[in-house]
Coordinates of C-alpha atoms in Angstrom, one line a residue:
Chain A
M1 CA 24.3 -22.6 -56.7
T2 CA 24.4 -19.4 -58.7
H3 CA 21.3 -18.4 -60.5
T4 CA 21.2 -16.1 -63.5
L5 CA 18.6 -13.6 -62.8
P6 CA 16.1 -12.8 -65.4
T7 CA 16.7 -9.4 -67.0
P8 CA 14.5 -7.2 -69.2
K9 CA 16.2 -8.9 -72.2
L10 CA 13.7 -11.7 -71.6
E11 CA 10.4 -10.7 -73.1
R12 CA 8.4 -11.7 -70.1
W13 CA 10.6 -9.6 -67.8
K14 CA 10.6 -6.6 -70.2
Y15 CA 9.1 -4.2 -67.7
S16 CA 10.7 -5.5 -64.6
N17 CA 14.4 -5.2 -63.9
L18 CA 14.9 -7.5 -61.0
P19 CA 18.8 -7.3 -60.9
A20 CA 18.5 -3.6 -60.2
Y21 CA 16.5 -4.3 -57.0
V22 CA 18.6 -7.1 -55.6
A23 CA 22.1 -5.8 -56.2
Q24 CA 23.1 -6.0 -52.5
E25 CA 24.5 -8.8 -50.5
Y26 CA 22.1 -11.2 -48.9
K27 CA 22.2 -14.0 -46.4
T28 CA 20.6 -17.1 -48.0
Q29 CA 18.0 -18.5 -45.7
P30 CA 15.1 -21.0 -45.8
L31 CA 11.8 -19.2 -45.9
S32 CA 10.4 -18.8 -42.5
I33 CA 6.8 -19.9 -42.5
N34 CA 4.2 -19.7 -39.7
Y35 CA 1.2 -21.8 -40.2
D36 CA -1.8 -22.1 -38.0
G37 CA -3.4 -25.1 -39.5
E38 CA -3.2 -28.4 -37.6
K39 CA 0.1 -30.1 -37.6
S40 CA -1.3 -33.1 -39.5
Y41 CA -1.7 -31.0 -42.6
L42 CA 1.8 -29.8 -42.7
D43 CA 4.8 -31.9 -43.6
N44 CA 8.4 -31.0 -44.3
Q45 CA 9.6 -32.9 -47.3
T46 CA 12.7 -32.7 -49.3
S47 CA 11.2 -33.1 -52.7
V48 CA 7.8 -32.9 -54.3
Q49 CA 6.7 -34.5 -57.6
M50 CA 5.3 -31.9 -59.9
P51 CA 5.5 -33.2 -63.4
W52 CA 2.8 -30.8 -64.6
A53 CA 4.7 -27.7 -63.5
Q54 CA 6.4 -26.3 -66.5
D55 CA 9.0 -23.8 -67.3
V56 CA 6.9 -21.8 -69.7
Y57 CA 9.0 -18.6 -69.7
G58 CA 12.5 -19.8 -69.3
D59 CA 12.8 -18.2 -65.9
M60 CA 11.9 -21.2 -63.7
H61 CA 15.5 -21.4 -62.5
L62 CA 14.6 -18.5 -60.2
W63 CA 12.4 -20.8 -58.2
E64 CA 14.3 -24.0 -58.6
G65 CA 16.5 -25.9 -56.3
L66 CA 14.7 -24.7 -53.2
Q67 CA 15.6 -26.8 -50.3
N68 CA 12.7 -25.9 -48.1
I69 CA 9.4 -27.5 -49.0
F70 CA 6.2 -27.5 -46.9
T71 CA 3.2 -29.5 -47.9
I72 CA -0.4 -29.0 -47.0
T73 CA -2.8 -31.7 -47.9
V74 CA -6.6 -31.4 -47.5
S75 CA -8.2 -34.8 -47.7
A76 CA -11.4 -36.4 -46.4
D77 CA -9.5 -37.4 -43.2
N78 CA -7.9 -34.0 -42.9
A79 CA -10.8 -31.8 -43.9
V80 CA -10.7 -28.1 -43.1
D81 CA -13.7 -26.3 -41.8
K82 CA -12.3 -22.9 -41.2
P83 CA -9.8 -20.7 -43.1
V84 CA -6.1 -21.3 -42.4
N85 CA -3.3 -18.8 -42.4
I86 CA 0.3 -18.8 -43.7
E87 CA 2.6 -16.0 -42.6
M88 CA 6.1 -15.5 -44.0
N89 CA 8.7 -13.3 -42.5
I90 CA 11.8 -12.1 -44.4
P91 CA 14.2 -9.9 -42.4
K92 CA 16.1 -7.1 -44.0
D93 CA 19.4 -8.8 -45.2
D94 CA 17.9 -12.2 -45.9
K95 CA 17.3 -13.8 -49.2
S96 CA 14.7 -16.4 -48.1
S97 CA 13.4 -19.0 -50.4
G98 CA 11.0 -21.9 -50.0
H99 CA 8.4 -24.0 -51.7
I100 CA 4.9 -24.7 -50.5
H101 CA 3.0 -27.5 -52.1
I102 CA -0.8 -27.7 -51.6
T103 CA -3.0 -30.6 -52.5
V104 CA -6.8 -30.4 -52.1
Q105 CA -8.3 -33.8 -52.8
N106 CA -11.5 -34.8 -54.5
G107 CA -14.4 -32.7 -53.4
Q108 CA -12.5 -31.0 -50.5
S109 CA -12.1 -27.3 -50.0
L110 CA -9.6 -24.9 -48.5
V111 CA -9.6 -21.2 -47.7
L112 CA -6.1 -19.9 -47.3
Y113 CA -4.9 -16.5 -46.2
E114 CA -1.3 -15.8 -47.1
D115 CA 0.4 -12.8 -45.6
I116 CA 4.0 -11.7 -46.0
N117 CA 6.3 -9.4 -44.0
V118 CA 9.1 -8.7 -46.3
E119 CA 12.1 -6.5 -45.7
G120 CA 14.7 -8.7 -47.5
W121 CA 14.1 -10.7 -50.7
C122 CA 11.5 -13.4 -50.7
I123 CA 11.5 -16.2 -53.3
R124 CA 8.4 -18.1 -52.8
S125 CA 7.3 -20.9 -55.1
M126 CA 3.9 -22.6 -54.7
T127 CA 2.3 -25.5 -56.4
I128 CA -1.4 -26.2 -55.9
D129 CA -3.0 -29.4 -57.1
L130 CA -6.8 -29.2 -57.1
E131 CA -8.3 -32.6 -57.8
D132 CA -11.7 -33.1 -59.3
G133 CA -14.3 -31.1 -57.5
A134 CA -11.8 -29.4 -55.2
E135 CA -12.2 -25.8 -54.3
M136 CA -9.6 -23.3 -53.0
T137 CA -9.9 -19.7 -52.1
H138 CA -6.6 -17.9 -51.8
I139 CA -6.2 -14.4 -50.3
R140 CA -2.8 -12.8 -50.4
T141 CA -1.7 -9.6 -48.6
G142 CA 1.5 -8.3 -47.1
Q143 CA 3.6 -5.5 -45.7
G144 CA 7.2 -4.3 -45.8
E145 CA 9.6 -2.7 -48.3
G146 CA 11.5 -5.7 -49.6
V147 CA 11.6 -7.6 -52.8
V148 CA 9.2 -10.4 -53.7
T149 CA 9.4 -12.9 -56.5
N150 CA 6.5 -15.3 -56.3
L151 CA 5.6 -18.1 -58.6
T152 CA 2.2 -19.8 -58.0
Q153 CA 1.3 -22.8 -60.2
I154 CA -2.1 -24.2 -60.1
R155 CA -3.5 -27.4 -61.7
L156 CA -7.3 -27.7 -61.8
G157 CA -9.0 -31.1 -62.2
E158 CA -12.6 -31.5 -63.4
K159 CA -15.0 -29.0 -61.9
A160 CA -12.3 -27.7 -59.6
R161 CA -12.4 -24.1 -58.6
Y162 CA -9.6 -21.7 -57.8
N163 CA -10.6 -18.2 -56.6
A164 CA -7.7 -16.0 -55.7
Y165 CA -7.2 -12.3 -54.7
A166 CA -3.8 -10.6 -54.5
L167 CA -3.8 -7.3 -52.7
N168 CA -0.5 -5.7 -53.5
T169 CA 0.3 -2.7 -51.5
Y170 CA 3.7 -3.8 -50.2
G171 CA 7.2 -4.3 -51.4
S172 CA 9.6 -2.1 -53.3
F173 CA 9.6 -4.7 -56.1
V174 CA 7.1 -7.4 -56.5
R175 CA 6.9 -10.0 -59.3
D176 CA 3.8 -12.1 -58.9
Q177 CA 3.8 -14.8 -61.5
I178 CA 0.8 -17.1 -61.7
H179 CA 0.5 -20.0 -64.0
S180 CA -2.7 -21.9 -64.1
R181 CA -3.6 -25.1 -66.0
L182 CA -7.3 -26.0 -66.4
E183 CA -6.8 -29.7 -67.1
G184 CA -10.3 -31.0 -66.4
E185 CA -13.7 -30.2 -67.9
G186 CA -15.7 -27.6 -66.1
G187 CA -12.9 -26.1 -64.1
E188 CA -12.9 -22.5 -63.0
C189 CA -10.0 -20.2 -62.4
L190 CA -10.7 -16.7 -61.0
L191 CA -7.8 -14.3 -60.5
S192 CA -8.6 -10.9 -59.0
G193 CA -6.4 -8.4 -57.4
S194 CA -5.4 -4.8 -56.9
K195 CA -2.3 -2.8 -56.7
I196 CA -2.3 0.4 -54.6
L197 CA 1.2 1.8 -55.1
K198 CA 3.1 5.0 -54.2
G199 CA 6.6 6.3 -53.9
Q200 CA 8.7 4.3 -56.3
Q201 CA 7.1 0.9 -55.8
H202 CA 7.2 -1.5 -58.7
S203 CA 4.7 -4.3 -59.0
D204 CA 4.4 -6.8 -61.8
T205 CA 1.7 -9.3 -62.2
T206 CA 2.3 -11.9 -64.9
I207 CA -0.3 -14.4 -65.5
L208 CA -0.7 -17.4 -67.8
I209 CA -3.9 -19.4 -67.8
E210 CA -4.0 -22.5 -70.0
H211 CA -7.3 -24.0 -71.0
I212 CA -6.4 -27.6 -71.7
A213 CA -9.9 -29.0 -71.4
P214 CA -13.3 -28.0 -72.7
D215 CA -15.9 -26.1 -70.9
C216 CA -13.7 -24.2 -68.5
H217 CA -14.0 -20.7 -67.2
S218 CA -11.3 -18.2 -66.4
N219 CA -11.5 -14.6 -65.4
Q220 CA -8.8 -12.0 -64.5
N221 CA -10.0 -8.9 -62.8
Y222 CA -7.4 -6.4 -61.7
R223 CA -7.8 -2.8 -60.6
N224 CA -4.8 -0.6 -59.8
L225 CA -4.2 2.8 -58.3
L226 CA -0.7 4.3 -58.9
D227 CA 0.6 7.4 -57.3
D228 CA 3.9 9.3 -57.2
R229 CA 6.4 7.5 -59.4
S230 CA 5.2 4.0 -58.9
R231 CA 5.1 1.5 -61.7
G232 CA 2.6 -1.2 -62.3
V233 CA 2.8 -4.0 -64.8
F234 CA 0.1 -6.4 -65.9
Q235 CA 0.8 -9.2 -68.4
G236 CA -2.2 -11.5 -68.7
K237 CA -2.2 -14.3 -71.1
V238 CA -4.9 -16.8 -71.9
H239 CA -3.8 -19.8 -74.0
V240 CA -6.7 -21.9 -75.3
H241 CA -5.5 -25.2 -76.6
Q242 CA -7.2 -26.8 -79.5
I243 CA -9.1 -29.3 -77.4
A244 CA -10.6 -26.6 -75.2
Q245 CA -13.9 -25.9 -76.9
K246 CA -16.5 -23.9 -75.1
T247 CA -13.9 -21.9 -73.2
D248 CA -14.9 -18.7 -71.5
G249 CA -11.7 -16.6 -70.9
Y250 CA -12.1 -13.0 -69.7
Q251 CA -9.7 -10.4 -68.6
L252 CA -9.9 -6.9 -67.4
C253 CA -7.2 -4.6 -66.1
N254 CA -8.3 -1.1 -65.1
T255 CA -5.8 1.5 -63.7
V256 CA -6.1 5.0 -62.3
L257 CA -3.0 7.1 -62.3
L258 CA -2.9 9.7 -59.6
S259 CA 0.2 11.5 -60.7
E260 CA 2.0 12.4 -63.9
R261 CA 5.0 10.2 -63.3
A262 CA 3.1 7.1 -62.3
E263 CA 3.2 4.5 -65.1
M264 CA 1.2 1.4 -65.9
D265 CA 2.1 -1.2 -68.5
T266 CA -0.7 -3.5 -69.5
K267 CA -0.2 -6.3 -71.9
P268 CA -3.2 -8.6 -72.5
E269 CA -2.6 -11.7 -74.7
L270 CA -4.9 -14.2 -76.1
E271 CA -3.6 -17.3 -77.9
I272 CA -6.5 -19.3 -79.2
Y273 CA -6.5 -22.6 -81.0
A274 CA -10.1 -23.7 -80.5
D275 CA -12.9 -22.2 -82.5
D276 CA -15.9 -22.4 -80.1
V277 CA -14.7 -20.0 -77.4
Q278 CA -15.7 -16.7 -75.8
C279 CA -12.7 -14.6 -74.8
S280 CA -12.3 -11.0 -74.2
H281 CA -9.7 -8.6 -72.8
G282 CA -10.0 -5.0 -71.7
A283 CA -7.6 -2.5 -70.3
T284 CA -8.0 1.1 -69.3
T285 CA -5.5 3.5 -67.9
A286 CA -6.7 6.9 -67.0
S287 CA -6.5 9.8 -64.6
P288 CA -9.4 10.1 -62.2
D289 CA -12.8 11.1 -63.7
E290 CA -13.7 14.6 -62.7
E291 CA -17.4 14.3 -63.4
P292 CA -18.3 12.0 -60.4
L293 CA -16.0 14.1 -58.3
F294 CA -18.0 17.3 -59.1
Y295 CA -21.3 15.5 -58.5
L296 CA -20.2 14.5 -55.0
Q297 CA -18.9 18.0 -54.2
A298 CA -22.1 19.5 -55.5
R299 CA -23.8 17.5 -52.8
G300 CA -21.7 19.0 -50.1
I301 CA -18.9 16.4 -49.8
P302 CA -15.5 18.1 -49.5
E303 CA -13.0 17.3 -52.3
A304 CA -10.6 15.2 -50.2
E305 CA -13.3 13.0 -48.9
A306 CA -15.0 12.8 -52.3
R307 CA -11.7 11.7 -53.9
K308 CA -11.2 9.0 -51.3
M309 CA -14.8 7.7 -51.8
L310 CA -14.2 7.4 -55.5
L311 CA -10.8 5.7 -55.3
K312 CA -12.2 3.2 -52.8
A313 CA -15.2 2.6 -55.0
F314 CA -12.9 2.0 -57.9
I315 CA -10.7 -0.5 -56.1
T316 CA -13.5 -2.4 -54.4
E317 CA -15.0 -3.3 -57.7
S318 CA -12.2 -5.8 -57.9
L319 CA -13.8 -7.6 -55.0
E320 CA -16.8 -8.4 -57.2
V321 CA -16.3 -12.1 -57.1
F322 CA -16.4 -12.1 -53.2
E323 CA -19.7 -10.2 -52.9
E324 CA -21.4 -13.3 -51.5
E325 CA -18.5 -14.1 -49.1
E326 CA -19.0 -11.5 -46.4
E327 CA -16.0 -12.4 -44.3
I328 CA -13.5 -12.3 -47.1
Y329 CA -15.1 -9.2 -48.7
E330 CA -14.9 -7.2 -45.4
F331 CA -11.4 -8.4 -44.7
L332 CA -10.2 -7.1 -48.0
E333 CA -12.3 -4.0 -48.0
Q334 CA -10.9 -3.0 -44.6
K335 CA -7.3 -3.5 -45.8
I336 CA -8.0 -1.5 -48.9
T337 CA -9.6 1.4 -46.9
Q338 CA -6.6 1.3 -44.5
Q339 CA -4.2 1.7 -47.5
L340 CA -6.2 4.5 -49.1
H341 CA -6.2 6.5 -45.9
A342 CA -2.5 5.9 -45.2
Chain B
M1 CA -32.2 35.5 -52.5
I2 CA -30.1 35.0 -55.7
E3 CA -28.8 38.0 -57.5
I4 CA -26.9 37.4 -60.7
K5 CA -25.3 40.7 -61.8
N6 CA -23.9 41.3 -65.2
L7 CA -22.4 37.9 -65.4
H8 CA -19.8 37.2 -68.1
A9 CA -18.4 33.7 -68.2
E10 CA -16.4 31.5 -70.6
I11 CA -15.1 28.0 -71.0
D12 CA -11.9 27.2 -72.8
G13 CA -11.6 30.8 -73.7
K14 CA -15.0 30.8 -75.4
P15 CA -17.5 33.4 -74.0
I16 CA -20.9 31.9 -73.2
L17 CA -22.6 34.3 -70.8
K18 CA -22.4 37.9 -71.9
G19 CA -23.8 40.1 -69.2
L20 CA -26.6 38.0 -67.7
N21 CA -28.8 39.7 -65.1
L22 CA -31.3 37.8 -63.0
T23 CA -32.8 38.2 -59.5
I24 CA -34.7 35.5 -57.8
G25 CA -36.5 36.3 -54.6
K26 CA -37.4 34.0 -51.7
G27 CA -40.2 31.6 -52.4
E28 CA -40.2 32.4 -56.1
V29 CA -40.1 30.0 -59.1
H30 CA -38.4 31.3 -62.2
A31 CA -38.3 29.5 -65.5
V32 CA -35.5 30.0 -68.0
M33 CA -36.0 29.0 -71.6
G34 CA -34.0 29.5 -74.7
P35 CA -32.5 28.1 -77.8
N36 CA -29.7 25.5 -77.6
G37 CA -26.3 27.0 -77.0
A38 CA -27.7 30.0 -75.3
G39 CA -26.0 29.3 -72.0
K40 CA -28.7 27.7 -69.9
S41 CA -26.6 24.7 -68.7
T42 CA -23.6 27.0 -68.3
L43 CA -25.6 29.2 -66.0
S44 CA -26.6 26.2 -63.8
Y45 CA -23.1 24.8 -63.7
I46 CA -21.7 28.2 -62.7
L47 CA -24.2 28.5 -59.9
A48 CA -23.2 25.1 -58.6
G49 CA -19.5 26.0 -58.8
K50 CA -18.0 23.9 -61.6
E51 CA -14.4 25.1 -62.0
D52 CA -14.2 24.5 -65.8
Y53 CA -16.1 27.8 -66.3
E54 CA -14.4 31.1 -65.7
V55 CA -16.3 34.1 -64.6
T56 CA -14.7 37.0 -66.3
E57 CA -17.0 39.8 -65.0
G58 CA -19.9 40.3 -62.7
D59 CA -21.0 38.6 -59.5
I60 CA -23.5 36.1 -58.0
L61 CA -24.9 37.0 -54.6
F62 CA -26.7 34.5 -52.4
N63 CA -28.5 36.2 -49.6
G64 CA -26.3 39.2 -50.1
E65 CA -23.0 37.5 -50.2
S66 CA -20.9 36.7 -53.2
I67 CA -20.5 33.0 -53.8
L68 CA -17.9 33.1 -56.6
E69 CA -15.0 32.2 -54.3
M70 CA -16.9 29.3 -52.7
G71 CA -16.2 25.7 -53.8
A72 CA -19.0 23.5 -54.9
D73 CA -19.2 21.7 -51.5
E74 CA -19.4 25.0 -49.7
R75 CA -22.2 26.2 -51.9
A76 CA -24.1 23.0 -51.2
A77 CA -23.7 23.5 -47.5
A78 CA -24.8 27.1 -48.0
G79 CA -28.0 25.8 -49.5
I80 CA -27.5 25.8 -53.3
F81 CA -28.6 22.7 -55.2
L82 CA -28.3 21.8 -58.8
A83 CA -30.4 18.9 -60.3
F84 CA -28.3 17.8 -63.2
Q85 CA -29.6 17.3 -66.7
Y86 CA -27.4 14.2 -67.2
P87 CA -26.7 12.8 -63.7
V88 CA -23.4 11.0 -63.9
E89 CA -23.0 7.3 -62.9
I90 CA -20.8 6.6 -59.9
P91 CA -19.9 2.9 -59.9
G92 CA -19.0 1.3 -56.6
V93 CA -20.6 4.1 -54.5
Q94 CA -23.8 2.8 -53.1
M95 CA -26.9 5.1 -53.0
T96 CA -27.4 4.9 -49.2
T97 CA -23.8 5.5 -48.4
F98 CA -23.7 8.4 -50.8
L99 CA -26.9 10.0 -49.4
K100 CA -25.8 9.6 -45.8
T101 CA -22.4 11.1 -46.5
A102 CA -24.0 14.0 -48.4
V103 CA -26.7 14.7 -45.8
N104 CA -24.2 14.8 -43.0
A105 CA -21.6 16.8 -44.9
V106 CA -24.2 19.5 -45.6
R107 CA -25.5 19.4 -42.0
K108 CA -21.9 19.7 -40.7
G109 CA -21.3 22.6 -43.1
R110 CA -24.3 24.3 -41.6
G111 CA -23.2 23.7 -38.0
E112 CA -26.0 21.2 -37.5
K113 CA -25.6 17.9 -35.8
E114 CA -25.0 14.9 -38.1
L115 CA -27.6 12.2 -38.3
E116 CA -27.2 8.8 -36.7
T117 CA -28.0 5.8 -39.0
L118 CA -31.5 5.2 -37.6
D119 CA -32.6 8.8 -37.9
F120 CA -31.1 8.9 -41.4
I121 CA -32.9 5.8 -42.5
K122 CA -36.2 7.3 -41.2
L123 CA -35.6 10.5 -43.1
L124 CA -34.7 8.5 -46.2
R125 CA -37.7 6.3 -46.0
S126 CA -40.2 9.1 -45.7
N127 CA -38.7 10.7 -48.8
T128 CA -38.5 7.6 -50.9
E129 CA -42.1 6.7 -50.2
K130 CA -43.3 10.1 -51.4
L131 CA -41.3 9.8 -54.6
G132 CA -42.2 6.1 -55.3
I133 CA -38.6 5.0 -55.1
K134 CA -38.2 1.4 -54.2
D135 CA -35.7 -0.1 -51.7
D136 CA -33.7 -2.0 -54.4
M137 CA -32.8 1.3 -56.1
L138 CA -31.1 2.3 -52.8
K139 CA -28.9 -0.8 -52.9
R140 CA -27.5 0.1 -56.3
A141 CA -24.6 2.3 -57.1
V142 CA -25.5 5.9 -57.7
N143 CA -27.2 6.3 -61.1
V144 CA -25.6 3.1 -62.4
G145 CA -28.1 1.4 -64.7
F146 CA -30.8 3.9 -63.8
S147 CA -33.3 4.7 -66.4
G148 CA -33.7 8.4 -67.4
G149 CA -36.7 8.7 -65.1
E150 CA -35.0 7.0 -62.2
K151 CA -32.0 9.3 -62.5
K152 CA -34.3 12.4 -62.4
R153 CA -36.2 11.0 -59.4
N154 CA -32.9 10.4 -57.7
E155 CA -32.0 14.1 -58.2
I156 CA -35.3 15.1 -56.6
L157 CA -34.7 12.7 -53.8
Q158 CA -31.4 14.3 -53.1
M159 CA -33.1 17.7 -53.2
A160 CA -35.6 16.5 -50.6
M161 CA -32.9 15.0 -48.4
L162 CA -30.6 18.1 -48.5
Q163 CA -33.3 20.7 -48.0
P164 CA -31.6 23.5 -50.0
A165 CA -32.7 27.1 -50.0
F166 CA -32.1 27.5 -53.8
C167 CA -32.6 24.8 -56.4
A168 CA -31.6 25.0 -60.0
L169 CA -33.3 22.3 -62.1
D170 CA -31.4 21.8 -65.4
E171 CA -33.8 20.4 -68.0
T172 CA -35.3 18.1 -65.4
D173 CA -38.0 17.1 -67.9
S174 CA -35.7 15.8 -70.6
G175 CA -36.2 12.1 -71.3
L176 CA -39.2 11.7 -69.1
D177 CA -42.6 10.3 -70.0
I178 CA -45.8 11.9 -68.7
D179 CA -46.0 9.7 -65.6
A180 CA -42.4 10.3 -64.6
L181 CA -42.8 14.0 -65.3
R182 CA -45.8 14.1 -62.9
I183 CA -43.8 12.4 -60.2
V184 CA -40.9 14.7 -60.6
A185 CA -43.1 17.8 -60.7
D186 CA -45.0 16.6 -57.6
G187 CA -41.7 16.2 -55.8
V188 CA -40.6 19.7 -56.7
N189 CA -44.0 21.2 -55.8
A190 CA -43.9 19.5 -52.5
L191 CA -40.7 21.4 -51.7
R192 CA -42.1 24.8 -52.7
E193 CA -42.2 27.1 -49.7
E194 CA -41.7 30.7 -48.8
D195 CA -38.0 30.2 -47.9
R196 CA -37.1 28.2 -51.0
S197 CA -36.5 29.4 -54.6
F198 CA -36.3 27.6 -57.8
L199 CA -34.7 28.2 -61.2
V200 CA -36.3 25.8 -63.7
I201 CA -34.4 25.5 -66.9
T202 CA -36.5 23.9 -69.6
H203 CA -37.1 23.7 -73.3
Y204 CA -40.7 22.8 -73.2
Q205 CA -43.7 24.6 -71.8
R206 CA -45.2 21.2 -70.7
L207 CA -43.2 21.1 -67.5
L208 CA -44.5 24.5 -66.6
D209 CA -48.1 23.3 -66.6
Y210 CA -47.1 21.2 -63.6
I211 CA -44.5 23.5 -62.0
V212 CA -46.2 26.8 -62.5
P213 CA -43.6 29.6 -62.5
D214 CA -43.9 33.1 -61.1
Y215 CA -41.6 34.5 -63.8
V216 CA -40.4 33.3 -67.1
H217 CA -37.2 34.5 -68.8
I218 CA -35.8 33.9 -72.2
L219 CA -32.0 33.3 -72.3
A220 CA -30.4 33.8 -75.7
N221 CA -26.8 34.7 -76.8
G222 CA -25.7 34.6 -73.2
K223 CA -28.2 37.1 -71.8
I224 CA -31.7 37.4 -70.6
I225 CA -33.5 39.0 -73.5
K226 CA -37.1 39.0 -72.2
S227 CA -38.9 38.4 -68.9
G228 CA -42.5 37.9 -68.2
D229 CA -45.0 35.8 -66.3
A230 CA -46.2 32.3 -67.0
Q231 CA -47.9 33.5 -70.1
L232 CA -44.6 34.2 -71.8
A233 CA -43.8 30.5 -71.9
K234 CA -47.1 29.9 -73.6
D235 CA -46.4 32.6 -76.1
L236 CA -43.0 31.2 -76.7
E237 CA -44.5 27.8 -77.4
A238 CA -46.9 29.2 -79.9
K239 CA -44.5 31.5 -81.7
G240 CA -41.0 30.0 -81.3
Y241 CA -37.9 31.9 -80.5
T242 CA -37.3 33.8 -83.8
D243 CA -39.6 36.8 -83.1
F244 CA -38.3 37.2 -79.6
L245 CA -34.7 37.1 -80.9
K246 CA -35.4 39.7 -83.5
E247 CA -37.1 41.9 -80.9
A248 CA -34.0 41.8 -78.7
A249 CA -31.5 42.4 -81.5

């Protein structure tokens, strides 16, 4: 099946020219997934019913028709008491695609670490169904110089909670598309992440959070560090439907540019149809602040070390939501430190 | 210990210091007062090594050696400390991490052995107790959400931890109530010794009741226009700057 690739002519892909990055010949493959959870959670199916997953941007065809579908179901019988890991490998000339469908049933919880080694082109679609009272923590990391186009669609039931962190330090081109639907009262969707980019890396995070029920809370908190000629894109949209009174929808995207040719495009969007809501968005893009640097140097800390301290401090503020979760916080902090010293 | 010789300095092409001369000997406390815009903060920033300021003429000698080519971190290791008037907030950098890094950077710069965590904590505790600083302040990010008094106390804490030979205090008393002022002054006085000098920049005579100076200088129009002893500050408070400025003109 031939797909028409989204181009910058499509408003949602305005800042990201995918065809330029995938111009070469690829071998089409199913996505190779290693999973350490118990076999009983994992099932290979040929189709998954996802009536709620919608083609909001007209680019869904990029993730459609995927033959390879894995499912993970967390139920009372298959409860998970420790974090599980998914690892995906995409060798250099491969165009690997696959779909992962995750269901976390009433009151159950899941902590998922997703890691990717990408040298070719990874097309990963994921649907997550969080039933009433379900909780999921989703930590995403990776390495490699390939291309990644990810679509993650999450549906939250009543009082469900989705807490995700995307650490993007990898890939020559990454399009991370997240579409979240808060369909039950009291749901909570927290999307945090950071991009630490250099060379000519291009990383695009495009988010749509739909508040379709009252009393839900969403928060987007991204911090980016761009060096050399790298390019970051953040398009964050919150759509509050008329029924969604008492919505709290917050968004913050802060970027530090370390070189003159680095570029960040930040586009917050709020589309609000209810009248009793609290929404805000904030974006800053700046070069490093020299005052704190001088303060540290005036206390004896050499410039290079002082700069690293400040950059690390800046990025680790995106870990705010994990302050009480030591293991996850330390895992991410260590990866961030590694990347800053690389 | 510090000799400032005919110092001319500018920022963004604008001359601020226009031939400033000042010598501070070991163990001495010198106060510098003067009208706004005279160059008091400029002087302290230049001593600390802020690169925005350009020294166009003159020199600064510390124990006989010029410091003008030294970076701010090298000056700190050499023993120069500036207590800032407006200490900047550093989100995400925790107080304890910052203090340990600074203490060990200065020790390393002096060829001393770096402190292990336990020894560092002991040193930290002894100083926080003396200054009435509570543990929860140490858990916060540097200066973030600190009141004016807490920020100034934090500057004095750093001074105590780094044990500098020369301390410049840039309007340490601004924004402090009487109780906070006392604590800061006690902290400074506890550090007075024969091998340590102080340059106290202030607008108000009040601080000098607590930190009694050996010498007082008036800085106006980028130069020292008059020097005297502690009495000069009292005269200044009584008369204001105008007469002194006329005298110097």
